[in-house]
Amino acid sequence: EDQVTQSPEALRLQEGESSSLNCSYTVSGLRGLFWYRQDPGKGPEFLFTLYSAGEEKEKERLKATLTKKESFLHITAPKPEDSATYLCAGPLGTGTASKLTFGTGTRLQVTL
Amino acid sequence: ETGVTQTPRHLVMGMTNKKSLKCEQHLGHNAMYWYKQSAKKPLELMFVYNFKEQTENNSVPSRFSPECPNSSHLFLHLHTLQPEDSALYLCASSQDGDPHNEQFFGPGTRLTVL
């Protein structure tokens, strides 16, 4: 079964300590990879779409990159307000069975 | 109102109750979705409506009954639920039912079944 796997499950950073979150998937050459941010008790907030290997997108302290097998969400000099769960998702399956499949997320905590 | 809205935000119900969740999207999209989010699990797709037609029923028990009267509104009717149905229920919308399109989510309804 096609899967989306995120690591680490949880990450604790100090303010200003840069790091990366990983999203890997079983389908090679995935076309379309989405990153979302979710705060506790709220719905996921759309961040980025990446469509092809080598593509990069940035938003404030976040940069998302895509290879043929995985995606990274790089967080540069994070602040406490970046604390949230970060979800990635990809359209797995083929034809009419294709659907957006989510990973379990990385729970990020940024402390002072 | 902008984006995707959901009501109620919180719901507590007994196993014999009947209730409904409501979702409305103000984005001009043609596809709407129901997801279930439980602790420690990935989002589970429940139903997909594309241009008001149901195109996905992901093996969801019949105690969950969706309704999509038009492209902007989506309901989830609940009856005879079980405690394990307690979860965050999320509505989303996208331009159409192609999973390569971005989906935009509402704030969710936190459901507790006693």
JSON list of C-alpha atoms in Angstrom, two decimals:
[
{"chain": "A", "resi": 1, "resn": "GLU", "atom": "CA", "xyz": [0.00, 0.00, 0.00]},
{"chain": "A", "resi": 2, "resn": "ASP", "atom": "CA", "xyz": [1.32, 3.44, -0.91]},
{"chain": "A", "resi": 3, "resn": "GLN", "atom": "CA", "xyz": [2.37, 5.43, 2.13]},
{"chain": "A", "resi": 4, "resn": "VAL", "atom": "CA", "xyz": [3.57, 8.82, 3.24]},
{"chain": "A", "resi": 5, "resn": "THR", "atom": "CA", "xyz": [5.98, 8.73, 6.18]},
{"chain": "A", "resi": 6, "resn": "GLN", "atom": "CA", "xyz": [7.12, 11.69, 8.23]},
{"chain": "A", "resi": 7, "resn": "SER", "atom": "CA", "xyz": [10.07, 11.97, 10.59]},
{"chain": "A", "resi": 8, "resn": "PRO", "atom": "CA", "xyz": [10.80, 12.75, 13.28]},
{"chain": "A", "resi": 9, "resn": "GLU", "atom": "CA", "xyz": [7.48, 12.26, 15.07]},
{"chain": "A", "resi": 10, "resn": "ALA", "atom": "CA", "xyz": [8.35, 15.12, 17.42]},
{"chain": "A", "resi": 11, "resn": "LEU", "atom": "CA", "xyz": [11.07, 17.76, 17.44]},
{"chain": "A", "resi": 12, "resn": "ARG", "atom": "CA", "xyz": [12.02, 20.22, 20.13]},
{"chain": "A", "resi": 13, "resn": "LEU", "atom": "CA", "xyz": [14.20, 23.19, 19.10]},
{"chain": "A", "resi": 14, "resn": "GLN", "atom": "CA", "xyz": [15.49, 26.24, 20.84]},
{"chain": "A", "resi": 15, "resn": "GLU", "atom": "CA", "xyz": [14.68, 29.58, 19.26]},
{"chain": "A", "resi": 16, "resn": "GLY", "atom": "CA", "xyz": [17.15, 30.20, 16.43]},
{"chain": "A", "resi": 17, "resn": "GLU", "atom": "CA", "xyz": [18.14, 26.51, 16.11]},
{"chain": "A", "resi": 18, "resn": "SER", "atom": "CA", "xyz": [17.57, 25.53, 12.46]},
{"chain": "A", "resi": 19, "resn": "SER", "atom": "CA", "xyz": [16.50, 22.02, 11.47]},
{"chain": "A", "resi": 20, "resn": "SER", "atom": "CA", "xyz": [14.66, 19.99, 8.84]},
{"chain": "A", "resi": 21, "resn": "LEU", "atom": "CA", "xyz": [11.57, 17.81, 8.77]},
{"chain": "A", "resi": 22, "resn": "ASN", "atom": "CA", "xyz": [11.37, 14.84, 6.42]},
{"chain": "A", "resi": 23, "resn": "CYS", "atom": "CA", "xyz": [8.51, 13.44, 4.34]},
{"chain": "A", "resi": 24, "resn": "SER", "atom": "CA", "xyz": [9.11, 10.28, 2.31]},
{"chain": "A", "resi": 25, "resn": "TYR", "atom": "CA", "xyz": [6.74, 8.30, 0.11]},
{"chain": "A", "resi": 26, "resn": "THR", "atom": "CA", "xyz": [6.72, 4.88, -1.47]},
{"chain": "A", "resi": 27, "resn": "VAL", "atom": "CA", "xyz": [5.83, 6.07, -4.97]},
{"chain": "A", "resi": 28, "resn": "SER", "atom": "CA", "xyz": [8.84, 7.21, -6.96]},
{"chain": "A", "resi": 29, "resn": "GLY", "atom": "CA", "xyz": [8.50, 10.43, -8.90]},
{"chain": "A", "resi": 30, "resn": "LEU", "atom": "CA", "xyz": [5.46, 11.70, -7.03]},
{"chain": "A", "resi": 31, "resn": "ARG", "atom": "CA", "xyz": [3.86, 14.63, -8.83]},
{"chain": "A", "resi": 32, "resn": "GLY", "atom": "CA", "xyz": [2.40, 16.95, -6.26]},
{"chain": "A", "resi": 33, "resn": "LEU", "atom": "CA", "xyz": [3.48, 17.11, -2.63]},
{"chain": "A", "resi": 34, "resn": "PHE", "atom": "CA", "xyz": [1.72, 19.35, -0.12]},
{"chain": "A", "resi": 35, "resn": "TRP", "atom": "CA", "xyz": [2.84, 20.78, 3.21]},
{"chain": "A", "resi": 36, "resn": "TYR", "atom": "CA", "xyz": [0.38, 21.96, 5.85]},
{"chain": "A", "resi": 37, "resn": "ARG", "atom": "CA", "xyz": [0.70, 23.48, 9.30]},
{"chain": "A", "resi": 38, "resn": "GLN", "atom": "CA", "xyz": [-1.81, 22.50, 11.98]},
{"chain": "A", "resi": 39, "resn": "ASP", "atom": "CA", "xyz": [-2.24, 24.23, 15.33]},
{"chain": "A", "resi": 40, "resn": "PRO", "atom": "CA", "xyz": [-3.90, 22.33, 18.20]},
{"chain": "A", "resi": 41, "resn": "GLY", "atom": "CA", "xyz": [-7.67, 22.05, 17.78]},
{"chain": "A", "resi": 42, "resn": "LYS", "atom": "CA", "xyz": [-7.63, 23.70, 14.35]},
{"chain": "A", "resi": 43, "resn": "GLY", "atom": "CA", "xyz": [-7.76, 22.61, 10.75]},
{"chain": "A", "resi": 44, "resn": "PRO", "atom": "CA", "xyz": [-4.61, 22.24, 8.65]},
{"chain": "A", "resi": 45, "resn": "GLU", "atom": "CA", "xyz": [-3.40, 25.46, 7.04]},
{"chain": "A", "resi": 46, "resn": "PHE", "atom": "CA", "xyz": [-1.99, 25.13, 3.52]},
{"chain": "A", "resi": 47, "resn": "LEU", "atom": "CA", "xyz": [1.69, 26.09, 3.18]},
{"chain": "A", "resi": 48, "resn": "PHE", "atom": "CA", "xyz": [3.23, 24.80, -0.06]},
{"chain": "A", "resi": 49, "resn": "THR", "atom": "CA", "xyz": [2.73, 22.70, -3.16]},
{"chain": "A", "resi": 50, "resn": "LEU", "atom": "CA", "xyz": [5.73, 21.13, -4.90]},
{"chain": "A", "resi": 51, "resn": "TYR", "atom": "CA", "xyz": [5.21, 19.50, -8.27]},
{"chain": "A", "resi": 52, "resn": "SER", "atom": "CA", "xyz": [8.57, 18.33, -9.55]},
{"chain": "A", "resi": 53, "resn": "ALA", "atom": "CA", "xyz": [11.94, 17.12, -8.26]},
{"chain": "A", "resi": 54, "resn": "GLY", "atom": "CA", "xyz": [14.30, 20.00, -7.66]},
{"chain": "A", "resi": 55, "resn": "GLU", "atom": "CA", "xyz": [11.53, 22.49, -6.96]},
{"chain": "A", "resi": 56, "resn": "GLU", "atom": "CA", "xyz": [11.85, 24.73, -3.90]},
{"chain": "A", "resi": 57, "resn": "LYS", "atom": "CA", "xyz": [9.42, 27.14, -2.26]},
{"chain": "A", "resi": 58, "resn": "GLU", "atom": "CA", "xyz": [9.89, 29.57, 0.61]},
{"chain": "A", "resi": 59, "resn": "LYS", "atom": "CA", "xyz": [7.68, 31.38, 3.06]},
{"chain": "A", "resi": 60, "resn": "GLU", "atom": "CA", "xyz": [9.24, 33.41, 5.86]},
{"chain": "A", "resi": 61, "resn": "ARG", "atom": "CA", "xyz": [11.41, 30.98, 7.86]},
{"chain": "A", "resi": 62, "resn": "LEU", "atom": "CA", "xyz": [10.20, 27.90, 5.98]},
{"chain": "A", "resi": 63, "resn": "LYS", "atom": "CA", "xyz": [11.62, 26.36, 2.82]},
{"chain": "A", "resi": 64, "resn": "ALA", "atom": "CA", "xyz": [10.25, 23.22, 1.21]},
{"chain": "A", "resi": 65, "resn": "THR", "atom": "CA", "xyz": [12.26, 21.09, -1.21]},
{"chain": "A", "resi": 66, "resn": "LEU", "atom": "CA", "xyz": [11.39, 18.02, -3.26]},
{"chain": "A", "resi": 67, "resn": "THR", "atom": "CA", "xyz": [13.40, 15.09, -4.63]},
{"chain": "A", "resi": 68, "resn": "LYS", "atom": "CA", "xyz": [12.13, 12.00, -6.42]},
{"chain": "A", "resi": 69, "resn": "LYS", "atom": "CA", "xyz": [11.66, 10.11, -3.16]},
{"chain": "A", "resi": 70, "resn": "GLU", "atom": "CA", "xyz": [11.20, 12.66, -0.39]},
{"chain": "A", "resi": 71, "resn": "SER", "atom": "CA", "xyz": [10.55, 16.22, 0.63]},
{"chain": "A", "resi": 72, "resn": "PHE", "atom": "CA", "xyz": [12.12, 18.35, 3.32]},
{"chain": "A", "resi": 73, "resn": "LEU", "atom": "CA", "xyz": [10.73, 21.28, 5.24]},
{"chain": "A", "resi": 74, "resn": "HIS", "atom": "CA", "xyz": [13.66, 23.39, 6.39]},
{"chain": "A", "resi": 75, "resn": "ILE", "atom": "CA", "xyz": [13.06, 25.75, 9.29]},
{"chain": "A", "resi": 76, "resn": "THR", "atom": "CA", "xyz": [15.64, 28.52, 9.60]},
{"chain": "A", "resi": 77, "resn": "ALA", "atom": "CA", "xyz": [16.06, 30.35, 12.92]},
{"chain": "A", "resi": 78, "resn": "PRO", "atom": "CA", "xyz": [12.66, 29.26, 14.24]},
{"chain": "A", "resi": 79, "resn": "LYS", "atom": "CA", "xyz": [10.58, 31.28, 16.68]},
{"chain": "A", "resi": 80, "resn": "PRO", "atom": "CA", "xyz": [8.13, 30.01, 19.32]},
{"chain": "A", "resi": 81, "resn": "GLU", "atom": "CA", "xyz": [5.21, 30.92, 17.04]},
{"chain": "A", "resi": 82, "resn": "ASP", "atom": "CA", "xyz": [6.45, 28.27, 14.59]},
{"chain": "A", "resi": 83, "resn": "SER", "atom": "CA", "xyz": [5.41, 25.60, 17.11]},
{"chain": "A", "resi": 84, "resn": "ALA", "atom": "CA", "xyz": [2.77, 23.42, 15.45]},
{"chain": "A", "resi": 85, "resn": "THR", "atom": "CA", "xyz": [2.31, 20.05, 13.79]},
{"chain": "A", "resi": 86, "resn": "TYR", "atom": "CA", "xyz": [3.53, 19.98, 10.20]},
{"chain": "A", "resi": 87, "resn": "LEU", "atom": "CA", "xyz": [1.78, 17.60, 7.84]},
{"chain": "A", "resi": 88, "resn": "CYS", "atom": "CA", "xyz": [2.77, 16.47, 4.38]},
{"chain": "A", "resi": 89, "resn": "ALA", "atom": "CA", "xyz": [0.48, 14.81, 1.86]},
{"chain": "A", "resi": 90, "resn": "GLY", "atom": "CA", "xyz": [0.69, 13.40, -1.62]},
{"chain": "A", "resi": 91, "resn": "PRO", "atom": "CA", "xyz": [-1.74, 12.05, -4.23]},
{"chain": "A", "resi": 92, "resn": "LEU", "atom": "CA", "xyz": [-1.07, 8.31, -4.03]},
{"chain": "A", "resi": 93, "resn": "GLY", "atom": "CA", "xyz": [-2.79, 5.58, -5.98]},
{"chain": "A", "resi": 94, "resn": "THR", "atom": "CA", "xyz": [-3.62, 5.59, -9.67]},
{"chain": "A", "resi": 95, "resn": "GLY", "atom": "CA", "xyz": [-6.55, 6.60, -11.81]},
{"chain": "A", "resi": 96, "resn": "THR", "atom": "CA", "xyz": [-9.88, 6.88, -10.03]},
{"chain": "A", "resi": 97, "resn": "ALA", "atom": "CA", "xyz": [-8.33, 5.35, -6.90]},
{"chain": "A", "resi": 98, "resn": "SER", "atom": "CA", "xyz": [-5.91, 8.26, -6.53]},
{"chain": "A", "resi": 99, "resn": "LYS", "atom": "CA", "xyz": [-6.47, 10.23, -3.36]},
{"chain": "A", "resi": 100, "resn": "LEU", "atom": "CA", "xyz": [-4.60, 12.65, -1.15]},
{"chain": "A", "resi": 101, "resn": "THR", "atom": "CA", "xyz": [-2.75, 10.62, 1.51]},
{"chain": "A", "resi": 102, "resn": "PHE", "atom": "CA", "xyz": [-1.41, 12.30, 4.65]},
{"chain": "A", "resi": 103, "resn": "GLY", "atom": "CA", "xyz": [1.49, 11.45, 6.92]},
{"chain": "A", "resi": 104, "resn": "THR", "atom": "CA", "xyz": [1.08, 11.41, 10.69]},
{"chain": "A", "resi": 105, "resn": "GLY", "atom": "CA", "xyz": [2.91, 14.72, 11.05]},
{"chain": "A", "resi": 106, "resn": "THR", "atom": "CA", "xyz": [5.89, 16.14, 12.92]},
{"chain": "A", "resi": 107, "resn": "ARG", "atom": "CA", "xyz": [5.03, 17.93, 16.14]},
{"chain": "A", "resi": 108, "resn": "LEU", "atom": "CA", "xyz": [7.44, 20.87, 16.43]},
{"chain": "A", "resi": 109, "resn": "GLN", "atom": "CA", "xyz": [8.02, 22.76, 19.66]},
{"chain": "A", "resi": 110, "resn": "VAL", "atom": "CA", "xyz": [10.23, 25.85, 19.66]},
{"chain": "A", "resi": 111, "resn": "THR", "atom": "CA", "xyz": [11.29, 27.15, 23.06]},
{"chain": "A", "resi": 112, "resn": "LEU", "atom": "CA", "xyz": [12.93, 30.41, 24.15]},
{"chain": "B", "resi": 1, "resn": "GLU", "atom": "CA", "xyz": [-17.18, 34.73, 5.85]},
{"chain": "B", "resi": 2, "resn": "THR", "atom": "CA", "xyz": [-14.09, 33.58, 4.03]},
{"chain": "B", "resi": 3, "resn": "GLY", "atom": "CA", "xyz": [-12.46, 30.24, 3.34]},
{"chain": "B", "resi": 4, "resn": "VAL", "atom": "CA", "xyz": [-14.09, 27.12, 4.76]},
{"chain": "B", "resi": 5, "resn": "THR", "atom": "CA", "xyz": [-16.35, 27.33, 7.78]},
{"chain": "B", "resi": 6, "resn": "GLN", "atom": "CA", "xyz": [-17.68, 24.52, 9.97]},
{"chain": "B", "resi": 7, "resn": "THR", "atom": "CA", "xyz": [-20.38, 24.37, 12.62]},
{"chain": "B", "resi": 8, "resn": "PRO", "atom": "CA", "xyz": [-20.59, 23.47, 15.38]},
{"chain": "B", "resi": 9, "resn": "ARG", "atom": "CA", "xyz": [-16.99, 23.71, 16.57]},
{"chain": "B", "resi": 10, "resn": "HIS", "atom": "CA", "xyz": [-17.64, 21.34, 19.45]},
{"chain": "B", "resi": 11, "resn": "LEU", "atom": "CA", "xyz": [-20.30, 18.63, 19.83]},
{"chain": "B", "resi": 12, "resn": "VAL", "atom": "CA", "xyz": [-21.00, 16.17, 22.63]},
{"chain": "B", "resi": 13, "resn": "MET", "atom": "CA", "xyz": [-23.58, 13.51, 21.91]},
{"chain": "B", "resi": 14, "resn": "GLY", "atom": "CA", "xyz": [-24.86, 10.26, 23.31]},
{"chain": "B", "resi": 15, "resn": "MET", "atom": "CA", "xyz": [-24.82, 7.05, 21.32]},
{"chain": "B", "resi": 16, "resn": "THR", "atom": "CA", "xyz": [-28.55, 7.27, 20.60]},
{"chain": "B", "resi": 17, "resn": "ASN", "atom": "CA", "xyz": [-28.58, 10.89, 19.44]},
{"chain": "B", "resi": 18, "resn": "LYS", "atom": "CA", "xyz": [-28.86, 12.20, 15.90]},
{"chain": "B", "resi": 19, "resn": "LYS", "atom": "CA", "xyz": [-26.87, 15.27, 14.96]},
{"chain": "B", "resi": 20, "resn": "SER", "atom": "CA", "xyz": [-25.48, 16.94, 11.87]},
{"chain": "B", "resi": 21, "resn": "LEU", "atom": "CA", "xyz": [-22.21, 18.69, 11.06]},
{"chain": "B", "resi": 22, "resn": "LYS", "atom": "CA", "xyz": [-22.27, 21.55, 8.58]},
{"chain": "B", "resi": 23, "resn": "CYS", "atom": "CA", "xyz": [-19.56, 22.84, 6.26]},
{"chain": "B", "resi": 24, "resn": "GLU", "atom": "CA", "xyz": [-19.64, 25.80, 3.90]},
{"chain": "B", "resi": 25, "resn": "GLN", "atom": "CA", "xyz": [-16.92, 26.94, 1.50]},
{"chain": "B", "resi": 26, "resn": "HIS", "atom": "CA", "xyz": [-16.63, 30.49, 0.15]},
{"chain": "B", "resi": 27, "resn": "LEU", "atom": "CA", "xyz": [-13.82, 29.75, -2.35]},
{"chain": "B", "resi": 28, "resn": "GLY", "atom": "CA", "xyz": [-15.85, 28.94, -5.47]},
{"chain": "B", "resi": 29, "resn": "HIS", "atom": "CA", "xyz": [-14.59, 25.36, -5.43]},
{"chain": "B", "resi": 30, "resn": "ASN", "atom": "CA", "xyz": [-16.35, 22.36, -6.91]},
{"chain": "B", "resi": 31, "resn": "ALA", "atom": "CA", "xyz": [-15.10, 19.54, -4.67]},
{"chain": "B", "resi": 32, "resn": "MET", "atom": "CA", "xyz": [-15.69, 19.04, -0.96]},
{"chain": "B", "resi": 33, "resn": "TYR", "atom": "CA", "xyz": [-14.35, 16.45, 1.46]},
{"chain": "B", "resi": 34, "resn": "TRP", "atom": "CA", "xyz": [-14.93, 15.00, 4.92]},
{"chain": "B", "resi": 35, "resn": "TYR", "atom": "CA", "xyz": [-11.91, 13.77, 6.89]},
{"chain": "B", "resi": 36, "resn": "LYS", "atom": "CA", "xyz": [-11.63, 12.18, 10.33]},
{"chain": "B", "resi": 37, "resn": "GLN", "atom": "CA", "xyz": [-8.59, 13.00, 12.47]},
{"chain": "B", "resi": 38, "resn": "SER", "atom": "CA", "xyz": [-7.88, 10.84, 15.52]},
{"chain": "B", "resi": 39, "resn": "ALA", "atom": "CA", "xyz": [-4.92, 11.14, 17.87]},
{"chain": "B", "resi": 40, "resn": "LYS", "atom": "CA", "xyz": [-1.68, 9.61, 16.57]},
{"chain": "B", "resi": 41, "resn": "LYS", "atom": "CA", "xyz": [-3.28, 8.72, 13.22]},
{"chain": "B", "resi": 42, "resn": "PRO", "atom": "CA", "xyz": [-3.04, 10.39, 9.81]},
{"chain": "B", "resi": 43, "resn": "LEU", "atom": "CA", "xyz": [-6.06, 12.17, 8.41]},
{"chain": "B", "resi": 44, "resn": "GLU", "atom": "CA", "xyz": [-8.55, 9.60, 7.12]},
{"chain": "B", "resi": 45, "resn": "LEU", "atom": "CA", "xyz": [-10.53, 10.50, 4.03]},
{"chain": "B", "resi": 46, "resn": "MET", "atom": "CA", "xyz": [-14.20, 9.67, 4.51]},
{"chain": "B", "resi": 47, "resn": "PHE", "atom": "CA", "xyz": [-16.16, 11.13, 1.60]},
{"chain": "B", "resi": 48, "resn": "VAL", "atom": "CA", "xyz": [-15.53, 13.13, -1.56]},
{"chain": "B", "resi": 49, "resn": "TYR", "atom": "CA", "xyz": [-18.07, 15.13, -3.52]},
{"chain": "B", "resi": 50, "resn": "ASN", "atom": "CA", "xyz": [-17.11, 16.49, -6.93]},
{"chain": "B", "resi": 51, "resn": "PHE", "atom": "CA", "xyz": [-19.64, 18.80, -8.60]},
{"chain": "B", "resi": 52, "resn": "LYS", "atom": "CA", "xyz": [-22.22, 17.59, -6.02]},
{"chain": "B", "resi": 53, "resn": "GLU", "atom": "CA", "xyz": [-21.72, 13.94, -6.94]},
{"chain": "B", "resi": 54, "resn": "GLN", "atom": "CA", "xyz": [-20.26, 11.54, -4.38]},
{"chain": "B", "resi": 55, "resn": "THR", "atom": "CA", "xyz": [-17.12, 10.06, -5.89]},
{"chain": "B", "resi": 56, "resn": "GLU", "atom": "CA", "xyz": [-15.55, 8.44, -2.83]},
{"chain": "B", "resi": 57, "resn": "ASN", "atom": "CA", "xyz": [-16.89, 6.53, 0.13]},
{"chain": "B", "resi": 58, "resn": "ASN", "atom": "CA", "xyz": [-13.84, 5.22, 1.90]},
{"chain": "B", "resi": 59, "resn": "SER", "atom": "CA", "xyz": [-15.53, 2.23, 3.59]},
{"chain": "B", "resi": 60, "resn": "VAL", "atom": "CA", "xyz": [-17.23, 4.49, 6.09]},
{"chain": "B", "resi": 61, "resn": "PRO", "atom": "CA", "xyz": [-19.88, 2.91, 8.39]},
{"chain": "B", "resi": 62, "resn": "SER", "atom": "CA", "xyz": [-23.47, 3.75, 7.51]},
{"chain": "B", "resi": 63, "resn": "ARG", "atom": "CA", "xyz": [-23.93, 5.60, 10.80]},
{"chain": "B", "resi": 64, "resn": "PHE", "atom": "CA", "xyz": [-22.18, 8.46, 8.95]},
{"chain": "B", "resi": 65, "resn": "SER", "atom": "CA", "xyz": [-24.33, 9.86, 6.14]},
{"chain": "B", "resi": 66, "resn": "PRO", "atom": "CA", "xyz": [-23.08, 12.72, 3.94]},
{"chain": "B", "resi": 67, "resn": "GLU", "atom": "CA", "xyz": [-25.21, 15.18, 2.02]},
{"chain": "B", "resi": 68, "resn": "CYS", "atom": "CA", "xyz": [-24.09, 17.74, -0.56]},
{"chain": "B", "resi": 69, "resn": "PRO", "atom": "CA", "xyz": [-27.01, 19.92, -1.74]},
{"chain": "B", "resi": 70, "resn": "ASN", "atom": "CA", "xyz": [-24.75, 22.22, -3.80]},
{"chain": "B", "resi": 71, "resn": "SER", "atom": "CA", "xyz": [-21.06, 22.86, -4.41]},
{"chain": "B", "resi": 72, "resn": "SER", "atom": "CA", "xyz": [-20.80, 25.24, -1.46]},
{"chain": "B", "resi": 73, "resn": "HIS", "atom": "CA", "xyz": [-22.43, 23.19, 1.30]},
{"chain": "B", "resi": 74, "resn": "LEU", "atom": "CA", "xyz": [-21.67, 19.80, 2.79]},
{"chain": "B", "resi": 75, "resn": "PHE", "atom": "CA", "xyz": [-23.29, 18.02, 5.71]},
{"chain": "B", "resi": 76, "resn": "LEU", "atom": "CA", "xyz": [-22.40, 14.96, 7.73]},
{"chain": "B", "resi": 77, "resn": "HIS", "atom": "CA", "xyz": [-25.40, 13.37, 9.43]},
{"chain": "B", "resi": 78, "resn": "LEU", "atom": "CA", "xyz": [-24.58, 11.31, 12.50]},
{"chain": "B", "resi": 79, "resn": "HIS", "atom": "CA", "xyz": [-26.70, 8.65, 14.19]},
{"chain": "B", "resi": 80, "resn": "THR", "atom": "CA", "xyz": [-26.09, 5.79, 16.59]},
{"chain": "B", "resi": 81, "resn": "LEU", "atom": "CA", "xyz": [-22.41, 6.64, 16.95]},
{"chain": "B", "resi": 82, "resn": "GLN", "atom": "CA", "xyz": [-19.88, 4.74, 19.03]},
{"chain": "B", "resi": 83, "resn": "PRO", "atom": "CA", "xyz": [-17.36, 6.17, 21.50]},
{"chain": "B", "resi": 84, "resn": "GLU", "atom": "CA", "xyz": [-14.54, 5.31, 19.06]},
{"chain": "B", "resi": 85, "resn": "ASP", "atom": "CA", "xyz": [-16.08, 7.81, 16.63]},
{"chain": "B", "resi": 86, "resn": "SER", "atom": "CA", "xyz": [-14.90, 10.62, 18.90]},
{"chain": "B", "resi": 87, "resn": "ALA", "atom": "CA", "xyz": [-12.44, 12.67, 16.83]},
{"chain": "B", "resi": 88, "resn": "LEU", "atom": "CA", "xyz": [-11.87, 15.94, 15.01]},
{"chain": "B", "resi": 89, "resn": "TYR", "atom": "CA", "xyz": [-13.96, 16.01, 11.83]},
{"chain": "B", "resi": 90, "resn": "LEU", "atom": "CA", "xyz": [-12.52, 18.21, 9.13]},
{"chain": "B", "resi": 91, "resn": "CYS", "atom": "CA", "xyz": [-14.13, 19.55, 6.00]},
{"chain": "B", "resi": 92, "resn": "ALA", "atom": "CA", "xyz": [-12.03, 20.62, 3.02]},
{"chain": "B", "resi": 93, "resn": "SER", "atom": "CA", "xyz": [-12.58, 21.95, -0.47]},
{"chain": "B", "resi": 94, "resn": "SER", "atom": "CA", "xyz": [-10.57, 22.15, -3.68]},
{"chain": "B", "resi": 95, "resn": "GLN", "atom": "CA", "xyz": [-11.01, 23.41, -7.23]},
{"chain": "B", "resi": 96, "resn": "ASP", "atom": "CA", "xyz": [-12.17, 19.97, -8.33]},
{"chain": "B", "resi": 97, "resn": "GLY", "atom": "CA", "xyz": [-11.76, 16.36, -7.21]},
{"chain": "B", "resi": 98, "resn": "ASP", "atom": "CA", "xyz": [-8.26, 15.95, -8.70]},
{"chain": "B", "resi": 99, "resn": "PRO", "atom": "CA", "xyz": [-5.98, 15.02, -5.74]},
{"chain": "B", "resi": 100, "resn": "HIS", "atom": "CA", "xyz": [-3.17, 17.05, -7.38]},
{"chain": "B", "resi": 101, "resn": "ASN", "atom": "CA", "xyz": [-5.05, 20.24, -6.42]},
{"chain": "B", "resi": 102, "resn": "GLU", "atom": "CA", "xyz": [-4.53, 21.96, -3.10]},
{"chain": "B", "resi": 103, "resn": "GLN", "atom": "CA", "xyz": [-7.21, 21.32, -0.50]},
{"chain": "B", "resi": 104, "resn": "PHE", "atom": "CA", "xyz": [-8.23, 24.01, 1.96]},
{"chain": "B", "resi": 105, "resn": "PHE", "atom": "CA", "xyz": [-9.53, 23.00, 5.35]},
{"chain": "B", "resi": 106, "resn": "GLY", "atom": "CA", "xyz": [-12.06, 24.33, 7.79]},
{"chain": "B", "resi": 107, "resn": "PRO", "atom": "CA", "xyz": [-11.41, 24.62, 11.55]},
{"chain": "B", "resi": 108, "resn": "GLY", "atom": "CA", "xyz": [-13.02, 21.26, 12.31]},
{"chain": "B", "resi": 109, "resn": "THR", "atom": "CA", "xyz": [-15.71, 19.98, 14.65]},
{"chain": "B", "resi": 110, "resn": "ARG", "atom": "CA", "xyz": [-14.44, 18.30, 17.83]},
{"chain": "B", "resi": 111, "resn": "LEU", "atom": "CA", "xyz": [-16.90, 15.44, 18.40]},
{"chain": "B", "resi": 112, "resn": "THR", "atom": "CA", "xyz": [-17.19, 13.55, 21.66]},
{"chain": "B", "resi": 113, "resn": "VAL", "atom": "CA", "xyz": [-19.47, 10.49, 21.82]},
{"chain": "B", "resi": 114, "resn": "LEU", "atom": "CA", "xyz": [-20.42, 9.43, 25.32]}
]
